Amino acid sequence: MFAQVIVDIASSAVDRVYTYRIPEGIDLSPGFRVSVPFGSRTIEGYVIGLTETSDLPADRVKDVLGTLEDYPALLPQCLALAKDIQQRFGCPLSTAIRLMLPAQMRGSRVKVKTEPVAQLCLSSEQAQAYLDALPKRQLRKRTLITILMDGEAHTLKDLRAMVRDPRPALEELSADNAVRIFDRETLRAPLFHPLAPSAVPTLTEEQRDAVDELCSGLERAQAGHAGRNTEFLLYGVTGSGKTEVYMRLAEQALSQALGVILLVPEIALTSQMVDWFQTRFGSAAAVLHSRLSAGERFDEWRRIRKGEARLVIGARSAVFAPVDRLGAIIIDEEHEATYFSETFPQYDARQIAHLRCAREGALLLLASATPSIASFAMARRGDYALLTMSRRANGRPLPDITLVDMRRELSLGNRSIFSLTLQKALKETLSSGQQAILFINRRGYSSSVSCLACGNTVKCRQCDVSMAYHRFDQRLHCHYCGASAPFPKVCPVCGSNAIKTIGVGTERVEEEVKRLFPNVRTLRMDMDTTRAHNAHSEIVNAFRSREAQVLIGTQMIAKGLDFPQVTLVGAVLSDLSLNMPDYRAAERTFQLLVQVAGRAGRAQMPGQVVIQTYQPEHYAIAASVSQDYRAYFEGEFARRRADLYPPFTLIARYLIESPSGTVSLDTALALKEKVVQYLNGSSLKKRLLLIRADESPIAFIEGRYRAQVLMKLLNHPDSDQILSHLQAWTGATDQGARITLEINPASLA
Ligand code: ADP
Ligand code: ZN
Ligand code: ZN
């Protein structure tokens, strides 16, 4: 027998199938990881098929050296998915396969963990006789035998808690053949914060309807009717109880021995969701995300692979989890940009989920209070069945929203970053003992530092961006490359000492709260305060247990959190996300504002929201005030159509980076010519609506100059063909530039 092997080297030069002989005594099936000789080295590979014969001369075929696990690491359906990805993204098969395995599993950088245990090897009568024969003084041995008489294997760690220094006594017992000491496999389990078990709520009518639809969808998917009515978009306002719907669907699937994958935008930000699921489903639930240690990740992955855990909760990459008999994939907050992978192959988890569900007869559920324009458009067209939950599950109304035009505050003589409306609301909230959330989508103290004399703004030495002042270390920081620099005492250009901070960040907001309300305790949640392991959930728990009355944060606080005592939400400067160089800036702004507003008044007390802006007339801001998703959707959809943006078109961008500005720009210009030539004269030419080569909006980052070729393609099945052709021109160039291709990129910076 021969094995067809893909070697685990992510290079297109070796992206082909190699044949190895399977020696006697090695049992293989497709999906096994094996070690094989390759040139003069031994490397890892994946078996993708078996054959009886080989056309190669016998002396040129080498032997498989051995298997790396005693089970196939890749399920057949995952192998098939990897092949799909190889085709679609034009990447080596080994690159696609790597997505399906914990990174540290490759190269055996993580091992199965074991711990020493002791177990009795006597029957209970024998043990009793042994005890009777033991001298009374040998207390330690007597206690050990008594503990071990339950027949179980006890870890030495546990025994140590009951008997001081048990090892020598155990070894004597082992020499007597009374006890066996051996290493037992153990699983590293991620930390989990069990919640007080609460009664499973009675579903609201809207939840009931959604669950019923989903359960029959699950049946249809199982019956192999992929496509129509097995893919759903759940549009449910904030607080409508989407989590409970996911749990009911999961219960239904688990009861039929089917598996479920629940994707969340970022585990750290949705730790509450994980806690809810683990509390209800116990060890049937596994989590997969980047904050786990390599060992925890590996062990969770193995629990899933072995079918011990059938419910997987994880970030984007969990869409590849080795769930056999998949029943459903649920994507929470489906509009989030984190579902796009920015590293090659740049997949969209929603797209992978769609492929997997169709292939494996599973249901797909996308859900959000602010669905992406693309998904809602698909639902309207009938590609997804639309489920709607328009009321909060506990019957509370959506919060009251007030819009404040910040341009008028100055004329009212108010120089604070808080409008008079927000100040008044804060005062009332705090004096009545309720909690408030203040949202600003920028960390640090200021956005930039400028000289009042000459107008110079301090920029990062490596990047084409202004540096932000951070109060905690009193230094300037670059939010792109992480570089920091001291606060300049005088202007480096003109020598003036009139240096001023410009703009507002979380630290500044916190300072303002403390200035206005000196006795109020605050918590701040942004990238600076959540770097440490578990820091995020510590802040969440501190705020929940009312250690502080005001929580200030970036978009981290906008999602998923459920704080019953919060009655006021203030969006301090809503314009920040509007001014991004991205066609989705308005969409993001609307989503963020609706999500953050949704944190207010979730329990008994009604909520109030104050949105501060300099552009009150902007349609995204106006729509977030009325919380009218449909009105916003119609407006945005019409604008996308008129301006030829996705979902009507595909945006593709070559990003070219190199240490030299000329090389980057020249490469971009040459690439543009290449694309035009390739399309000219072919029938595909009509698919290209626009092509442009220039500097990218941020001209350099980390000392690398960035140029781009920006393209708009008609959204047409043909366009896939163009994209996979364009993919071939990526990679390193002879001039030292690096070319990447982005498709509908999350940012056009
Ligand atoms: P969403 O994700 O839709 O914003 P959640 O799932 O966080 O909403 O639910 C909001 C709140 O409503 C939670 O506190 C949840 O426990 C509660 N809830 C959910 N379903 C019900 C129900 N059927 N009856 C009462 N409360 C519910
Ligand atoms: Zn100056
Ligand atoms: Zn920088």
Short mmCIF file of N, CA and C in Angstrom, two decimals, residues 494-558:
data_model
loop_
_atom_site.label_atom_id
_atom_site.label_comp_id
_atom_site.label_asym_id
_atom_site.label_seq_id
_atom_site.Cartn_x
_atom_site.Cartn_y
_atom_site.Cartn_z
N CYS A 494 10.17 74.12 15.82
CA CYS A 494 10.41 75.55 16.03
C CYS A 494 10.94 75.86 17.42
N GLY A 495 11.00 74.91 18.31
CA GLY A 495 11.57 75.15 19.63
C GLY A 495 10.61 75.77 20.62
N SER A 496 9.40 76.07 20.20
CA SER A 496 8.43 76.66 21.12
C SER A 496 8.04 75.64 22.20
N ASN A 497 7.66 76.14 23.39
CA ASN A 497 7.22 75.17 24.41
C ASN A 497 5.69 75.13 24.51
N ALA A 498 5.03 75.74 23.54
CA ALA A 498 3.56 75.72 23.54
C ALA A 498 3.04 74.43 22.91
N ILE A 499 3.29 73.33 23.61
CA ILE A 499 2.86 72.02 23.10
C ILE A 499 1.53 71.66 23.74
N LYS A 500 0.60 71.20 22.90
CA LYS A 500 -0.74 70.95 23.43
C LYS A 500 -1.25 69.59 22.95
N THR A 501 -2.01 68.93 23.81
CA THR A 501 -2.63 67.67 23.37
C THR A 501 -3.93 67.99 22.66
N ILE A 502 -4.21 67.24 21.61
CA ILE A 502 -5.40 67.48 20.79
C ILE A 502 -6.26 66.21 20.79
N GLY A 503 -7.56 66.38 20.89
CA GLY A 503 -8.45 65.22 20.78
C GLY A 503 -8.60 64.50 22.11
N VAL A 504 -9.48 63.53 22.11
CA VAL A 504 -9.90 62.90 23.35
C VAL A 504 -9.78 61.39 23.25
N GLY A 505 -9.30 60.76 24.33
CA GLY A 505 -9.27 59.31 24.41
C GLY A 505 -9.84 58.87 25.76
N THR A 506 -9.82 57.57 26.01
CA THR A 506 -10.43 57.04 27.23
C THR A 506 -9.83 57.66 28.50
N GLU A 507 -8.51 57.85 28.51
CA GLU A 507 -7.88 58.40 29.73
C GLU A 507 -8.39 59.80 30.03
N ARG A 508 -8.60 60.56 28.95
CA ARG A 508 -9.08 61.93 29.11
C ARG A 508 -10.52 61.91 29.64
N VAL A 509 -11.33 60.99 29.13
CA VAL A 509 -12.71 60.89 29.59
C VAL A 509 -12.75 60.53 31.08
N GLU A 510 -11.86 59.61 31.46
CA GLU A 510 -11.81 59.21 32.86
C GLU A 510 -11.43 60.41 33.73
N GLU A 511 -10.47 61.20 33.27
CA GLU A 511 -10.04 62.38 34.02
C GLU A 511 -11.21 63.36 34.20
N GLU A 512 -11.99 63.52 33.12
CA GLU A 512 -13.11 64.46 33.16
C GLU A 512 -14.18 64.00 34.15
N VAL A 513 -14.43 62.69 34.20
CA VAL A 513 -15.40 62.17 35.16
C VAL A 513 -14.92 62.49 36.58
N LYS A 514 -13.62 62.26 36.80
CA LYS A 514 -13.08 62.49 38.15
C LYS A 514 -13.08 63.97 38.52
N ARG A 515 -12.93 64.83 37.50
CA ARG A 515 -12.93 66.26 37.77
C ARG A 515 -14.35 66.70 38.18
N LEU A 516 -15.34 66.19 37.44
CA LEU A 516 -16.72 66.60 37.71
C LEU A 516 -17.31 65.90 38.94
N PHE A 517 -16.90 64.64 39.15
CA PHE A 517 -17.45 63.85 40.27
C PHE A 517 -16.32 63.22 41.06
N PRO A 518 -15.67 64.04 41.90
CA PRO A 518 -14.42 63.58 42.53
C PRO A 518 -14.57 62.30 43.35
N ASN A 519 -15.75 62.00 43.87
CA ASN A 519 -15.87 60.84 44.75
C ASN A 519 -16.32 59.57 44.05
N VAL A 520 -16.54 59.67 42.76
CA VAL A 520 -17.08 58.52 42.05
C VAL A 520 -15.95 57.61 41.59
N ARG A 521 -16.15 56.32 41.77
CA ARG A 521 -15.10 55.38 41.34
C ARG A 521 -15.33 54.97 39.90
N THR A 522 -14.22 54.87 39.16
CA THR A 522 -14.32 54.56 37.73
C THR A 522 -13.48 53.34 37.38
N LEU A 523 -13.85 52.70 36.30
CA LEU A 523 -13.03 51.62 35.73
C LEU A 523 -12.83 51.96 34.26
N ARG A 524 -11.70 51.57 33.72
CA ARG A 524 -11.44 51.87 32.32
C ARG A 524 -11.11 50.57 31.60
N MET A 525 -11.72 50.39 30.44
CA MET A 525 -11.48 49.16 29.69
C MET A 525 -11.07 49.51 28.26
N ASP A 526 -9.80 49.30 27.96
CA ASP A 526 -9.31 49.50 26.60
C ASP A 526 -8.10 48.59 26.43
N MET A 527 -7.43 48.69 25.32
CA MET A 527 -6.33 47.76 25.09
C MET A 527 -5.22 47.90 26.13
N ASP A 528 -5.08 49.12 26.70
CA ASP A 528 -4.01 49.33 27.67
C ASP A 528 -4.31 48.65 29.00
N THR A 529 -5.59 48.58 29.38
CA THR A 529 -5.90 48.01 30.70
C THR A 529 -6.24 46.52 30.62
N THR A 530 -6.25 45.95 29.40
CA THR A 530 -6.67 44.55 29.31
C THR A 530 -5.58 43.66 28.72
N ARG A 531 -4.33 44.12 28.79
CA ARG A 531 -3.26 43.31 28.20
C ARG A 531 -3.02 42.03 28.99
N ALA A 532 -3.18 42.12 30.33
CA ALA A 532 -2.87 40.96 31.16
C ALA A 532 -3.92 39.87 30.97
N HIS A 533 -3.52 38.63 31.17
CA HIS A 533 -4.40 37.48 31.12
C HIS A 533 -5.58 37.73 32.05
N ASN A 534 -6.80 37.51 31.58
CA ASN A 534 -8.01 37.65 32.41
C ASN A 534 -8.34 39.07 32.85
N ALA A 535 -7.53 40.06 32.42
CA ALA A 535 -7.79 41.42 32.88
C ALA A 535 -9.19 41.86 32.46
N HIS A 536 -9.59 41.44 31.27
CA HIS A 536 -10.90 41.86 30.77
C HIS A 536 -12.03 41.38 31.68
N SER A 537 -12.00 40.08 32.02
CA SER A 537 -13.12 39.59 32.83
C SER A 537 -13.03 40.12 34.25
N GLU A 538 -11.82 40.47 34.71
CA GLU A 538 -11.73 41.08 36.04
C GLU A 538 -12.43 42.43 36.06
N ILE A 539 -12.24 43.21 34.99
CA ILE A 539 -12.89 44.52 34.94
C ILE A 539 -14.42 44.33 34.85
N VAL A 540 -14.84 43.39 34.01
CA VAL A 540 -16.27 43.14 33.88
C VAL A 540 -16.87 42.74 35.24
N ASN A 541 -16.17 41.82 35.92
CA ASN A 541 -16.71 41.36 37.20
C ASN A 541 -16.70 42.46 38.26
N ALA A 542 -15.65 43.29 38.25
CA ALA A 542 -15.58 44.40 39.21
C ALA A 542 -16.74 45.36 38.98
N PHE A 543 -17.03 45.63 37.70
CA PHE A 543 -18.12 46.58 37.41
C PHE A 543 -19.47 45.96 37.77
N ARG A 544 -19.61 44.68 37.48
CA ARG A 544 -20.85 44.00 37.80
C ARG A 544 -21.10 43.98 39.30
N SER A 545 -20.03 43.79 40.06
CA SER A 545 -20.23 43.76 41.52
C SER A 545 -20.15 45.18 42.09
N ARG A 546 -20.26 46.15 41.25
CA ARG A 546 -20.45 47.55 41.62
C ARG A 546 -19.28 48.13 42.38
N GLU A 547 -18.08 47.67 42.06
CA GLU A 547 -16.90 48.28 42.66
C GLU A 547 -16.67 49.68 42.08
N ALA A 548 -17.30 49.96 40.96
CA ALA A 548 -17.20 51.30 40.38
C ALA A 548 -18.56 51.66 39.82
N GLN A 549 -18.78 52.98 39.69
CA GLN A 549 -20.09 53.42 39.18
C GLN A 549 -20.04 53.78 37.71
N VAL A 550 -18.82 54.09 37.22
CA VAL A 550 -18.72 54.47 35.81
C VAL A 550 -17.68 53.60 35.12
N LEU A 551 -18.07 53.05 33.99
CA LEU A 551 -17.13 52.28 33.18
C LEU A 551 -16.86 53.06 31.90
N ILE A 552 -15.57 53.31 31.64
CA ILE A 552 -15.19 54.06 30.45
C ILE A 552 -14.47 53.09 29.52
N GLY A 553 -14.82 53.07 28.25
CA GLY A 553 -14.12 52.11 27.40
C GLY A 553 -14.28 52.35 25.92
N THR A 554 -13.47 51.63 25.18
CA THR A 554 -13.52 51.65 23.72
C THR A 554 -14.58 50.67 23.27
N GLN A 555 -14.57 50.30 22.00
CA GLN A 555 -15.59 49.40 21.47
C GLN A 555 -15.64 48.07 22.22
N MET A 556 -14.63 47.78 23.04
CA MET A 556 -14.67 46.57 23.86
C MET A 556 -15.91 46.49 24.72
N ILE A 557 -16.44 47.67 25.13
CA ILE A 557 -17.60 47.64 26.02
C ILE A 557 -18.91 47.63 25.25
N ALA A 558 -18.82 47.73 23.92
CA ALA A 558 -20.05 47.89 23.14
C ALA A 558 -20.80 46.58 22.98
#
